[in-house]
Structure formats: C-alpha cells, structure tokens
Coordinates of N, CA and C and ligand atoms in Angstrom, one line a residue:
M1 N 0.7 -1.2 0.2 CA 0.1 0.0 0.2 C 0.9 1.2 0.1
T2 N 0.6 1.9 -1.0 CA 1.3 3.5 -0.7 C 0.6 4.6 0.0
R3 N 1.6 5.1 0.6 CA 1.3 6.5 1.2 C 2.0 7.6 0.8
T4 N 1.2 8.6 1.0 CA 1.5 9.9 0.7 C 2.5 10.7 1.7
T5 N 3.0 11.1 1.1 CA 3.9 11.7 2.6 C 4.0 13.0 2.2
F6 N 3.8 14.1 3.3 CA 3.5 15.3 3.0 C 5.0 16.3 3.1
T7 N 5.2 16.4 2.1 CA 6.8 17.0 2.4 C 6.4 18.6 2.6
P8 N 7.3 19.2 2.6 CA 7.1 20.7 2.8 C 6.7 21.2 1.8
A9 N 7.1 20.8 0.4 CA 6.7 21.4 -0.7 C 5.2 20.9 -0.9
L10 N 5.1 19.8 -0.8 CA 3.6 19.7 -1.1 C 2.6 20.5 0.0
W11 N 2.8 21.0 1.2 CA 2.2 22.0 2.2 C 2.0 23.0 1.4
V12 N 3.3 23.7 1.0 CA 3.3 24.9 0.4 C 2.4 25.1 -0.7
T13 N 2.3 24.0 -1.7 CA 1.6 23.8 -2.6 C 0.0 24.0 -2.2
G14 N -0.4 23.0 -1.2 CA -1.7 22.5 -0.8 C -2.3 24.1 -0.1
L15 N -1.3 25.0 0.5 CA -1.7 26.2 1.0 C -1.8 27.4 0.2
A16 N -0.9 27.5 -1.1 CA -1.2 27.8 -2.0 C -2.4 27.8 -2.6
L17 N -3.0 26.6 -2.8 CA -3.8 26.2 -4.0 C -5.4 26.9 -2.8
I18 N -5.1 26.8 -1.2 CA -6.3 27.3 -0.3 C -6.4 28.7 -0.7
L19 N -5.2 29.4 -0.5 CA -5.3 31.0 -0.4 C -5.6 31.6 -2.1
F20 N -5.1 30.8 -2.9 CA -5.2 31.6 -4.3 C -7.0 30.9 -5.1
A21 N -7.7 30.1 -3.9 CA -8.6 29.7 -4.7 C -9.7 30.6 -5.0
G22 N -9.6 31.8 -4.4 CA -10.5 32.8 -4.8 C -11.8 32.9 -4.4
T23 N -12.8 32.1 -4.4 CA -13.8 32.2 -3.6 C -13.9 31.4 -2.6
G24 N -12.9 30.4 -3.0 CA -13.0 29.0 -1.7 C -13.1 29.4 -0.7
S25 N -13.5 28.8 0.2 CA -13.8 28.8 1.9 C -12.3 28.3 2.7
A26 N -11.7 29.3 2.9 CA -10.4 29.2 3.9 C -10.5 27.9 4.9
S27 N -11.7 28.3 5.7 CA -11.7 27.1 6.6 C -13.2 27.7 7.2
D28 N -13.8 27.0 8.4 CA -15.1 27.4 9.0 C -15.3 28.7 9.0
G29 N -16.2 29.8 8.4 CA -16.6 30.7 8.9 C -15.5 31.7 8.5
E30 N -14.8 31.2 7.4 CA -14.1 32.3 6.5 C -14.2 31.9 5.2
V31 N -13.8 33.2 4.5 CA -13.9 33.1 3.1 C -12.5 33.8 2.9
T32 N -12.1 33.4 1.5 CA -10.8 34.2 0.8 C -11.7 34.9 -0.4
V33 N -10.6 36.1 -0.3 CA -11.4 36.8 -1.5 C -10.4 37.4 -2.2
P34 N -10.6 37.4 -3.6 CA -9.3 37.8 -4.5 C -9.6 39.6 -4.2
V35 N -8.1 39.6 -4.6 CA -7.7 41.3 -4.2 C -6.8 41.7 -5.5
P36 N -7.0 41.5 -6.6 CA -6.4 42.0 -7.8 C -6.1 43.3 -7.9
G37 N -5.3 43.7 -8.6 CA -4.8 45.2 -8.8 C -3.4 45.3 -9.8
P38 N -3.0 46.6 -9.7 CA -1.7 46.8 -10.8 C -0.6 46.1 -10.5
W39 N -0.6 45.4 -9.4 CA 0.9 44.6 -9.1 C 0.5 43.0 -9.2
G40 N -0.8 42.6 -10.1 CA -0.9 41.0 -10.4 C -2.5 40.9 -9.9
D41 N -2.7 39.7 -10.2 CA -4.2 39.1 -9.8 C -4.0 37.9 -8.9
D42 N -2.7 37.6 -8.2 CA -2.2 36.8 -7.0 C -2.6 37.0 -6.0
Y43 N -3.2 38.4 -5.7 CA -3.2 38.7 -4.3 C -4.8 38.1 -4.1
S44 N -5.0 37.7 -2.4 CA -6.2 37.2 -1.9 C -6.2 37.6 -0.4
E45 N -7.4 37.6 0.4 CA -7.3 37.9 1.6 C -8.2 37.0 2.2
T46 N -8.0 36.2 3.7 CA -9.0 35.6 4.3 C -9.7 36.5 5.3
L47 N -10.8 36.5 5.1 CA -11.6 37.0 6.3 C -12.8 36.3 6.8
D48 N -13.2 36.9 7.8 CA -14.5 36.0 8.7 C -15.4 36.1 7.8
D49 N -15.8 35.3 7.4 CA -17.2 35.1 6.3 C -18.3 36.3 6.9
P50 N -18.8 37.2 5.8 CA -20.0 38.5 6.4 C -21.3 37.7 6.9
A51 N -21.2 36.4 6.3 CA -22.5 36.0 6.3 C -22.5 35.2 8.2
T52 N -21.5 35.0 8.6 CA -21.2 34.6 10.2 C -21.0 35.8 11.2
V53 N -21.0 37.1 10.6 CA -20.6 38.4 11.4 C -22.1 39.1 11.4
D54 N -22.9 39.2 12.3 CA -24.2 40.0 12.5 C -23.7 41.3 12.8
A55 N -25.0 41.9 12.9 CA -25.1 43.5 12.9 C -24.7 43.5 14.0
T56 N -24.7 43.1 15.4 CA -24.6 43.6 16.8 C -22.7 43.3 16.7
E57 N -22.1 42.2 16.0 CA -21.0 42.3 16.4 C -20.0 43.1 15.4
A58 N -20.8 43.5 14.2 CA -20.0 44.5 13.4 C -20.1 46.0 14.0
F59 N -20.9 46.1 14.6 CA -20.9 47.2 15.8 C -20.0 47.2 16.5
Q60 N -20.0 46.1 17.2 CA -18.8 46.1 18.4 C -17.3 46.2 17.8
R61 N -17.3 45.5 16.2 CA -16.2 45.5 16.0 C -15.7 46.9 15.2
F62 N -16.7 47.8 14.9 CA -16.4 49.2 14.3 C -15.9 49.8 15.5
R63 N -16.7 49.6 16.8 CA -16.1 50.5 18.2 C -14.8 50.4 18.4
Q64 N -14.3 48.9 18.5 CA -12.9 48.5 18.8 C -11.8 48.8 17.8
Q65 N -12.3 48.9 16.5 CA -11.4 49.7 15.4 C -11.3 50.9 15.4
S66 N -12.4 51.9 16.1 CA -12.4 53.2 16.5 C -11.6 53.4 17.4
M67 N -11.6 52.4 18.7 CA -10.6 52.5 20.1 C -9.2 52.5 19.3
Q68 N -9.0 51.4 18.4 CA -7.5 51.5 17.8 C -7.4 52.7 17.2
G69 N -8.0 53.1 16.3 CA -7.2 54.8 15.9 C -7.4 55.8 16.4
T70 N -8.2 55.5 18.0 CA -7.8 56.5 19.0 C -6.4 56.3 19.5
S71 N -6.1 54.8 19.8 CA -4.9 54.8 20.2 C -3.6 55.2 19.2
A72 N -4.1 54.8 18.3 CA -2.7 55.5 17.1 C -2.4 56.9 17.4
T73 N -3.8 57.7 17.4 CA -3.5 59.1 17.4 C -3.0 59.4 18.8
Y74 N -3.4 58.8 19.8 CA -2.8 59.2 21.2 C -1.2 58.8 21.2
R75 N -0.8 57.7 20.9 CA 0.7 57.3 20.8 C 1.5 57.9 19.7
S76 N 1.0 58.8 18.6 CA 1.4 59.5 17.9 C 1.9 60.8 18.8
I77 N 1.2 61.5 19.3 CA 1.2 62.5 19.7 C 2.3 62.1 21.0
E78 N 2.0 61.1 21.7 CA 3.4 60.8 22.6 C 4.4 60.6 22.2
Q79 N 4.9 60.0 20.9 CA 6.3 59.7 20.1 C 6.4 61.2 20.0
I80 N 5.9 62.2 19.9 CA 6.4 63.6 19.8 C 6.5 64.2 21.3
L81 N 6.0 64.1 21.9 CA 6.2 64.6 23.0 C 6.9 64.3 24.2
R82 N 7.0 62.7 24.3 CA 7.8 62.0 25.3 C 8.9 61.5 24.6
Y83 N 9.0 61.4 23.1 CA 10.3 60.7 22.8 C 10.8 61.5 21.6
D84 N 10.4 62.6 21.2 CA 11.2 63.8 20.5 C 11.2 63.4 18.8
A85 N 9.7 62.6 18.6 CA 10.0 62.4 17.1 C 9.6 63.7 16.6
P86 N 10.4 64.0 15.3 CA 10.4 65.2 14.7 C 9.3 65.9 14.0
F87 N 7.9 65.5 14.7 CA 6.9 66.1 13.8 C 5.8 66.9 14.9
A88 N 6.8 67.9 15.6 CA 5.9 68.4 16.3 C 4.9 69.6 15.8
E89 N 5.5 69.8 14.2 CA 4.1 70.9 13.5 C 3.3 70.1 13.2
R90 N 2.8 68.9 13.4 CA 1.8 68.1 13.5 C 0.9 68.1 14.5
L91 N 1.3 68.3 15.8 CA 0.6 68.4 16.9 C -0.8 69.3 17.0
P92 N -1.0 70.0 16.0 CA -2.7 70.6 16.1 C -3.2 69.9 15.7
E93 N -3.0 69.4 14.4 CA -4.2 68.1 13.3 C -4.0 67.0 14.0
L94 N -3.0 66.6 15.2 CA -3.2 65.0 15.7 C -4.3 65.4 16.9
A95 N -3.8 66.8 17.7 CA -4.9 67.1 19.0 C -6.1 67.4 18.6
D96 N -6.4 67.9 17.5 CA -7.7 68.3 16.5 C -8.5 66.8 16.7
E97 N -7.8 65.7 15.7 CA -8.1 64.5 15.6 C -8.6 63.6 17.0
L98 N -7.4 63.9 18.3 CA -7.9 63.2 19.3 C -9.6 63.7 20.1
A99 N -9.3 65.3 20.0 CA -10.4 65.8 20.5 C -11.8 65.2 19.4
R100 N -11.6 65.3 18.4 CA -12.9 64.8 17.9 C -13.4 63.6 17.8
R101 N -12.1 62.6 18.0 CA -12.7 61.0 18.5 C -13.1 61.2 19.6
A102 N -12.5 61.8 20.8 CA -13.3 62.1 21.7 C -15.0 62.3 22.0
D103 N -14.7 63.4 20.9 CA -16.3 63.9 20.7 C -17.4 62.9 20.3
D104 N -16.6 61.7 19.5 CA -17.5 60.6 18.6 C -17.6 59.4 19.6
I105 N -17.0 59.7 20.6 CA -17.1 58.3 21.3 C -18.3 58.3 21.7
G106 N -19.3 59.0 21.9 CA -20.6 58.3 22.0 C -21.4 57.5 21.5
T107 N -21.1 57.6 20.0 CA -21.8 57.2 18.9 C -21.3 55.7 18.8
W108 N -20.0 55.5 19.5 CA -19.5 54.0 19.3 C -20.2 52.9 20.5
F109 N -21.0 54.0 21.4 CA -21.6 53.1 22.3 C -23.1 53.2 22.3
A110 N -23.5 54.1 21.3 CA -25.2 54.0 20.7 C -25.7 52.9 21.2
R111 N -25.4 51.8 20.6 CA -25.8 50.3 20.5 C -25.5 49.6 21.6
E112 N -26.5 48.8 22.4 CA -26.1 48.0 23.7 C -25.1 46.8 22.9
T113 N -24.2 46.9 23.0 CA -23.1 45.5 22.6 C -22.1 45.1 23.2
P114 N -22.2 44.7 24.3 CA -21.5 44.0 25.5 C -20.3 43.0 25.0
A115 N -19.5 42.9 25.4 CA -18.9 41.5 25.1 C -19.8 40.3 25.8
R116 N -19.2 39.2 24.7 CA -20.0 37.8 24.8 C -19.5 37.4 26.2
D117 N -20.0 36.3 26.8 CA -19.6 35.7 27.8 C -17.8 35.6 27.8
G118 N -17.5 36.0 29.0 CA -16.3 35.8 28.9 C -14.9 36.1 28.1
E119 N -15.4 37.0 27.3 CA -14.9 37.7 25.8 C -14.2 38.8 26.3
P120 N -13.6 39.1 25.6 CA -12.8 40.6 26.2 C -14.0 41.8 25.3
G121 N -14.4 42.8 25.7 CA -14.9 43.8 25.3 C -15.7 44.8 26.3
A122 N -16.6 45.4 25.9 CA -17.2 46.2 26.7 C -17.8 45.7 28.1
L123 N -18.1 46.2 29.1 CA -18.8 45.5 30.2 C -20.3 46.0 30.1
P124 N -21.5 45.4 30.6 CA -22.8 45.5 30.6 C -22.7 46.9 31.4
A125 N -21.8 47.5 32.5 CA -22.0 48.3 32.7 C -22.0 49.8 32.1
A126 N -21.3 49.6 30.6 CA -21.1 50.7 29.8 C -22.5 51.3 29.6
W127 N -23.9 50.3 29.5 CA -24.9 50.8 29.3 C -25.6 51.1 30.7
G128 N -25.3 50.1 31.5 CA -26.4 50.2 32.9 C -26.0 51.3 33.7
D129 N -24.7 51.7 33.8 CA -24.2 52.5 35.0 C -24.1 53.9 34.7
P130 N -24.9 55.0 35.2 CA -25.3 56.1 34.8 C -23.8 56.9 34.6
E131 N -22.9 56.5 35.6 CA -21.3 57.0 35.7 C -20.9 57.0 34.3
F132 N -21.2 56.0 33.5 CA -20.3 56.1 32.3 C -20.7 57.4 31.5
A133 N -21.5 58.1 31.7 CA -21.7 59.4 30.5 C -20.9 60.2 31.1
E134 N -20.3 60.5 32.8 CA -19.5 61.3 33.2 C -18.1 61.0 32.9
Y135 N -17.9 59.6 32.7 CA -16.4 59.4 32.3 C -16.0 59.9 30.6
K136 N -17.4 59.7 29.8 CA -17.1 60.3 28.4 C -16.8 61.7 28.4
V137 N -18.0 62.3 29.3 CA -17.9 64.2 29.2 C -16.4 64.3 29.6
S138 N -15.9 63.9 30.9 CA -14.6 64.2 31.7 C -13.4 64.0 30.6
Y139 N -13.8 63.0 29.9 CA -12.6 62.4 28.9 C -12.5 63.5 28.0
R140 N -14.0 63.6 27.2 CA -14.0 64.9 26.2 C -13.2 66.4 26.5
E141 N -13.5 66.7 28.0 CA -12.9 67.7 28.5 C -11.4 67.8 28.5
A142 N -10.9 66.6 28.8 CA -9.2 66.4 28.8 C -8.8 66.6 27.4
A143 N -9.2 65.9 26.2 CA -8.8 66.1 25.3 C -9.1 67.3 24.5
T144 N -9.8 68.2 25.0 CA -10.0 69.6 24.5 C -8.9 70.4 25.4
E145 N -8.7 70.4 26.5 CA -7.8 70.5 27.4 C -6.3 71.0 26.4
L146 N -6.1 69.6 26.0 CA -4.8 69.1 25.2 C -5.0 70.3 24.1
Q147 N -6.0 70.1 23.2 CA -6.1 71.0 21.7 C -6.1 72.5 22.0
R148 N -6.5 72.8 23.8 CA -6.4 74.0 23.7 C -4.9 74.5 23.7
K149 N -4.1 73.6 24.7 CA -2.9 74.0 25.0 C -1.8 73.8 23.6
V150 N -2.2 73.2 22.9 CA -1.5 73.0 21.4 C -2.1 74.3 20.7
D151 N -3.4 74.2 20.7 CA -3.6 75.7 19.8 C -3.2 77.1 20.1
A152 N -2.6 77.1 21.4 CA -2.1 78.3 22.3 C -0.7 78.3 22.2
A153 N 0.0 77.4 21.5 CA 1.2 77.3 21.6 C 1.8 78.3 20.6
E154 N 2.9 79.0 20.8 CA 3.7 79.9 20.1 C 5.1 79.4 19.4
D155 N 5.5 78.4 19.6 CA 6.3 77.4 19.6 C 6.3 76.0 19.9
L156 N 5.9 75.1 18.7 CA 5.6 73.6 19.3 C 6.6 72.8 19.5
E157 N 7.8 73.8 19.3 CA 9.1 72.8 19.6 C 9.6 73.3 20.9
D158 N 9.1 74.5 21.4 CA 9.6 75.1 22.7 C 9.2 73.9 23.7
P159 N 10.4 73.5 24.8 CA 10.2 72.8 25.5 C 9.3 72.9 26.6
A160 N 9.5 74.1 27.2 CA 8.2 75.0 28.3 C 6.9 74.1 27.8
F161 N 6.6 74.7 26.4 CA 5.4 74.0 25.7 C 5.5 72.4 25.9
Q162 N 6.0 72.1 25.3 CA 6.0 70.3 25.1 C 5.5 69.9 26.9
L163 N 6.3 70.4 27.6 CA 6.0 70.0 29.1 C 4.6 70.2 29.4
R164 N 4.0 71.7 29.1 CA 2.8 71.3 29.5 C 1.7 70.8 28.7
A165 N 2.1 70.5 27.7 CA 1.5 69.6 26.5 C 1.6 68.4 27.1
T166 N 2.6 67.7 27.6 CA 2.5 66.5 27.9 C 1.9 66.3 29.3
E167 N 1.9 67.2 30.1 CA 0.9 67.3 31.4 C -0.6 66.9 31.1
A168 N -1.0 67.6 29.8 CA -2.4 67.4 29.3 C -2.7 66.2 28.7
L169 N -1.5 65.6 28.3 CA -1.7 64.2 27.4 C -1.7 63.3 28.5
N170 N -0.8 63.5 29.7 CA -0.9 62.9 30.9 C -2.5 62.8 31.3
G171 N -3.4 63.9 31.4 CA -4.3 63.9 31.7 C -5.5 63.5 30.7
V172 N -5.4 62.9 29.5 CA -6.3 62.2 28.6 C -5.9 60.8 29.2
R173 N -5.0 60.6 29.1 CA -4.4 59.3 29.3 C -5.0 58.6 30.7
H174 N -5.4 59.3 31.9 CA -6.0 59.2 32.9 C -7.7 58.8 32.6
H175 N -7.9 59.3 31.6 CA -9.2 58.7 31.1 C -9.3 57.4 30.8
C176 N -8.4 57.3 29.5 CA -8.1 55.9 28.8 C -8.2 54.7 29.8
L177 N -7.3 55.3 30.7 CA -7.0 53.9 32.1 C -8.3 53.6 32.8
A178 N -8.7 54.9 33.3 CA -10.0 54.8 34.4 C -11.1 54.1 33.8
C179 N -11.5 54.7 32.3 CA -12.7 54.2 31.9 C -12.4 52.7 31.8
H180 N -11.6 51.8 31.2 CA -11.1 50.9 30.8 C -11.1 50.1 32.3
D181 N -10.9 50.4 33.1 CA -10.6 50.0 34.7 C -11.9 49.2 35.0
N182 N -12.9 50.4 34.8 CA -14.4 50.3 34.9 C -15.2 49.8 34.0
F183 N -14.8 49.7 32.9 CA -16.0 49.8 31.6 C -15.5 48.6 30.6
R184 N -14.4 47.8 30.9 CA -13.7 47.2 29.3 C -13.0 46.0 30.6
R185 N -13.7 44.7 29.7 CA -12.9 43.6 30.3 C -12.0 42.9 29.2
R186 N -10.8 42.9 29.3 CA -9.6 42.5 28.7 C -9.5 41.1 28.3
Ligands
HEC201 C1 -15.5 56.1 28.7 C2 -15.0 55.1 28.4 C3 -13.6 55.1 27.7 C4 -12.5 56.0 27.4 C5 -12.5 57.3 27.7 C6 -11.9 55.3 26.6 N1 -12.2 54.0 26.3 FE1 -11.2 52.6 25.3 N2 -12.5 51.4 25.4 C7 -13.6 51.7 26.1 C8 -14.3 50.3 26.2 C9 -15.9 50.1 27.2 C10 -13.7 49.3 25.6 C11 -14.1 48.2 25.4 C12 -14.9 48.0 23.8 C13 -15.5 46.9 23.3 O1 -14.4 45.7 23.0 O2 -16.4 46.5 22.8 C14 -12.6 50.1 25.0 C15 -11.7 49.3 24.1 C16 -10.5 50.0 23.7 C17 -9.0 49.2 22.6 C18 -9.0 47.8 22.6 C19 -10.0 48.0 21.1 C20 -10.0 46.3 20.7 O3 -9.3 46.5 19.5 O4 -10.5 45.6 21.5 C21 -8.3 50.5 23.0 C22 -6.7 50.0 22.3 C23 -8.7 51.6 23.4 N3 -9.8 51.5 23.8 C24 -8.0 52.8 23.5 C25 -8.2 53.8 24.2 C26 -7.3 54.9 24.3 C27 -6.3 55.0 24.1 C28 -8.1 55.8 25.2 C29 -7.6 57.6 25.7 C30 -6.9 58.0 24.4 C31 -9.3 55.2 25.5 N4 -9.3 54.3 24.7 C32 -10.4 56.0 26.0 C33 -14.0 52.5 26.8 C34 -13.2 54.0 26.8

C-alpha cells in the first residue's frame, strides 16, 4: 500500500491552492476573496465570512477599530512629546483629531453591544451605569484641554510648551485608563 508523505513542498502547494482559490472557503467561518490590482492577480485575503458576522458584532468591531484609531492618534502625539519624534508641527492636527475622536465616542456606544460571555469587550455597565456618561464627558474635556494648549502654543518645539502639553496628555491618558478599568474586560 502506498502512502502519501506530506513533504514541505506539498504543504506549500496545498496552502497556495487554498489561498488562491479565489472564492473558496479558507476554513469554517472564513472566506478568501481575490484582491487583484496593478501588481498582479495573485493577491487574496482571508476574512471572517460576512454571513457569520451579524450587525451587533459588526457594531462592536467598529467600536473596537475606532478605539484602535484613537490609540494610534494618542501614541503618535506621545512619540512627539515624550520621545522627540521630529513631527511637532503635526501636533495641532493630531490634537484636533484626538478631540474629534473623543467627541465621537458616544456614537460608538449608541447600541448596547457588550462583550459575549468571558470574551474581551465592553462590560454591560457601559450601558447600565449612569456614571459612564460622566466618564465620557470628562474624557472629552481632557482632550479639549490638550487641544487648547496646543492651539495656544507660539512655538511647538519649545520645551516649556511640550512639558505643558505632556501634562495635558497625561490628563487624557488618565481617562483612557480609568474608563477601561471600570467598563472594559480584557
Ligand atoms: C468612556 C470610556 C472610555 C474611554 C475614555 C476610553 N476608552 Fe478605550 N475602550 C472602552 C471600552 C468600553 C472598550 C471595550 C470596547 C469593546 O471591546 O467593545 C475600549 C477598548 C479600547 C481598546 C481595545 C480595542 C479592541 O481592538 O478591542 C483600545 C486600544 C482603547 N480602548 C484605547 C483607548 C485610548 C487610547 C483611550 C484614550 C485616549 C481610550 N481608549 C479611552 C472605553 C473607553
């Protein structure tokens, strides 16, 4: 009786077949979609099957992506103020963006979409505890305070200004941490 030995080459061929199958299903709950473009037709991406992601989950994922975006904005400002990344001239637009995101946070919680049992996500308290509203308001004020300090700066490179701005950034960070501590499960 002959047996097929799965050499690395066979594995790679098999993997390539699965990846480039176009509309083929990658594994349970996933689909592989073709992503053609100017660099060729060989690109594809494996994603969660949209048929398995309901509107509630999509809402929750949108919120998570928005939080990730907030984090990227926050961390970019941090690179400038704490680590001297040479992008001080970008501070006004980044501080505006952080404040705009803080303004927007209410919409990310407009629908009651808490984490499923034991999974990471928002705790039910985000919809049940009236204090949550205060966390949002106070967070917006902290982000606006940073924006004000940046707008008032005469010289964005000035160390004294950067120190004041770093204090305001810490004020924002306090709100990220406190809200997560009370309303988020990791
Ligand atoms: C008013 C409350 C609140 C504030 C303020 C807040 N967050 Fe969140 N954040 C949450 C909650 C609740 C979750 C969990 C959301 C979920 O998974 O549905 C979360 C999730 C996250 C996540 C994980 C997203 C993911 O992919 O699962 C990141 C990153 C994050 N926040 C960054 C920040 C940063 C950075 C700040 C401050 C600049 C901030 N958050 C301010 C409530 C808050």
